[in-house]
Amino acid sequence: MFSLPLLLAVAGLGSVLAGPLDASASTTFLVHELRKAPPSGFTEVSPASPETTLTLRLALAESDPNGLIDALSSVSDPDSASYGHYLTKDQVDRFVAPTTDTINAVNSWLKDNGVTSTSLSPAGDWISIDVPVSKANSLLNTSFSVFQHLATGAEAVRTLSYSLPENLRDHVDLVYPTVSFPTPIEQNRAASSAASTAVLSPRGNARRDLGSVCGNGTTPACLQELYGIPLTPATSKSVDIGVTGFFGNNAHYAWLESFLKIYRPDMSPDTNFSVVGVDGGSNDQDVPSVSEGELDIQYTVGLATGVPVTYYFIGVDNQDGDLNGFLDEANVLLALDKPPQVLTTSYGFQESSLSFALTDKLCRAYAQLGARGTTILYASGDSGAGCAPKSDDDFEPTFPSNCPYVTSVGGTQGFSPEKAWQGSSGGFSNYYARPSYQESAVSSYLKNHGSENKGRYNASGRAFPDIAAKADNFMIYEVDGSYPIQGTSAASPTVASIIALLNDRLASAGKPPLGFLNPWLYKKGYQAFTDITAGNSSIKCSQNATARGFDAVEGWDPVTGLGTPQFDKLLKLVGL
């Protein structure tokens, strides 16, 4: 049966007097976050050494958190008078920056304890402190321990609960890493190793038979034909795409050149991309390929003709702890006067692997970017309905696709017709309630299909994916030839390219970019998407378990969302 995650944000749950860890006897502490037990796969080894240095990040309370979400809704709702009137950096910062009272209260607390802080975010809502375990135990009225991941042997210093002084209750949203444990980043793709030398030219003005352009693999020509994506180069200088990359997923310039020669001979093979390093990331060219970087770059540079692409490459010197650079990247983008108009990311986590408090801070960073006009796209994942860590029966959502302020992209396969790709992740969040923009579409699904898999998911949660695109048999070039690859990480850059080309046409007509898509998608945009009604997602959660998943059905479904895009129809819907 469905059960809520064990990890709870419990600010104000109860108070305890200062514990036995040298905390001031006059201080009343309130439990801020706790979890009943370490996550599956971790065991407690020993108390942490008092001398071990911890880097703790503190999320300070925003000055107007509801105002930010209201502003995002206003600029993203096509029926709003403010639709498309995106906020400036300063306007967003004013919603997010902590109040003077918050700054003074936190600084006073740190000063009284001989601790100094460093700001981590443009608005000052994130700060960092370096303290020994003994000081952290005292500051947070807790006992940090060493926990070991049984499968890998990796160790981490964490606690199962921590508290804050009562006077900080309304000033600090969370401290971490505390009750969140390390979790691996999931690359939403799976590749085969068979090389191919199939060469397909891009389509001309005349439409061709899909079998002739998609029969030997998914290529730019196939996607152009399937979704009506134009070859005409973008002309607006304001349009761009950001692509997220992580250490080990380098994108190689020489292989992009070879890819363009084979699959986009109408483009200059010298067409390239820019790189911005985050957390010490460097897109070195002398390291082996693991395909993800090649896929994400080749299907943005090679599909969004003429649109500048920037690879935000995240290294290992993360400042955001268990978020593995996700928040660091968001803060880099928020610090820009002009963040990218579209950001596509093909990585994620299991939802339950992070606390809600930590999840929500990153989710709200995406809300800030959305309010400034950035479309945030996330591959939904490649694990179907997912497997809950402690139950073979319950489904497991993915993060950040569960975030109400991003657009989650699922996957399809085939082409005449398309049907759901079995690995396409989707379902319902255990953390976030269903947002109003998808109430009608998801309620209709639940009315007709809610009895299927009943009890394995939170029917009142934010539903995903929102939309989908082809996810199978993508031909990429690496090392010495073309290889097929599959996954929703192929679908997300495909959609990013379509949105960027739409933004280019909008800019040429003097109109703003599409920004946060979801309110528009569910209210109007769905009309330009092909409803996918065949196929299903499927996953086995243990060797002897029965494969389970969701079916693709008429209307929105938790495999393909609202369906796959058609460029010409989208142009008409945006008034072009």
PDB file of C-alpha atoms in Angstrom, residues 91 261 276 302 333 345 378 389 392 422 506-507 520 522 565 571:
ATOM      1  CA  GLN A  91      12.594  41.538  -8.897  1.00  0.00           C
ATOM      2  CA  LYS A 261      28.653  15.568 -41.408  1.00  0.00           C
ATOM      3  CA  VAL A 276      30.549  26.910 -18.716  1.00  0.00           C
ATOM      4  CA  GLY A 302      22.121  19.168 -34.492  1.00  0.00           C
ATOM      5  CA  LEU A 333      22.066  30.587 -13.789  1.00  0.00           C
ATOM      6  CA  THR A 345      18.637  18.076 -17.988  1.00  0.00           C
ATOM      7  CA  TYR A 378      13.703  17.332 -17.174  1.00  0.00           C
ATOM      8  CA  PRO A 389      13.016   1.492  -1.672  1.00  0.00           C
ATOM      9  CA  ASP A 392       8.014  -4.063  -4.089  1.00  0.00           C
ATOM     10  CA  GLN A 422       8.356   0.927 -21.595  1.00  0.00           C
ATOM     11  CA  LEU A 506       8.313  34.384 -31.291  1.00  0.00           C
ATOM     12  CA  ALA A 507      11.299  36.712 -30.922  1.00  0.00           C
ATOM     13  CA  TRP A 520      -0.031  26.993 -21.018  1.00  0.00           C
ATOM     14  CA  TYR A 522      -2.585  22.119 -19.877  1.00  0.00           C
ATOM     15  CA  PRO A 565       4.650  17.874 -30.096  1.00  0.00           C
ATOM     16  CA  LEU A 571       3.212  27.817 -34.145  1.00  0.00           C
TER      17      LEU A 571
END
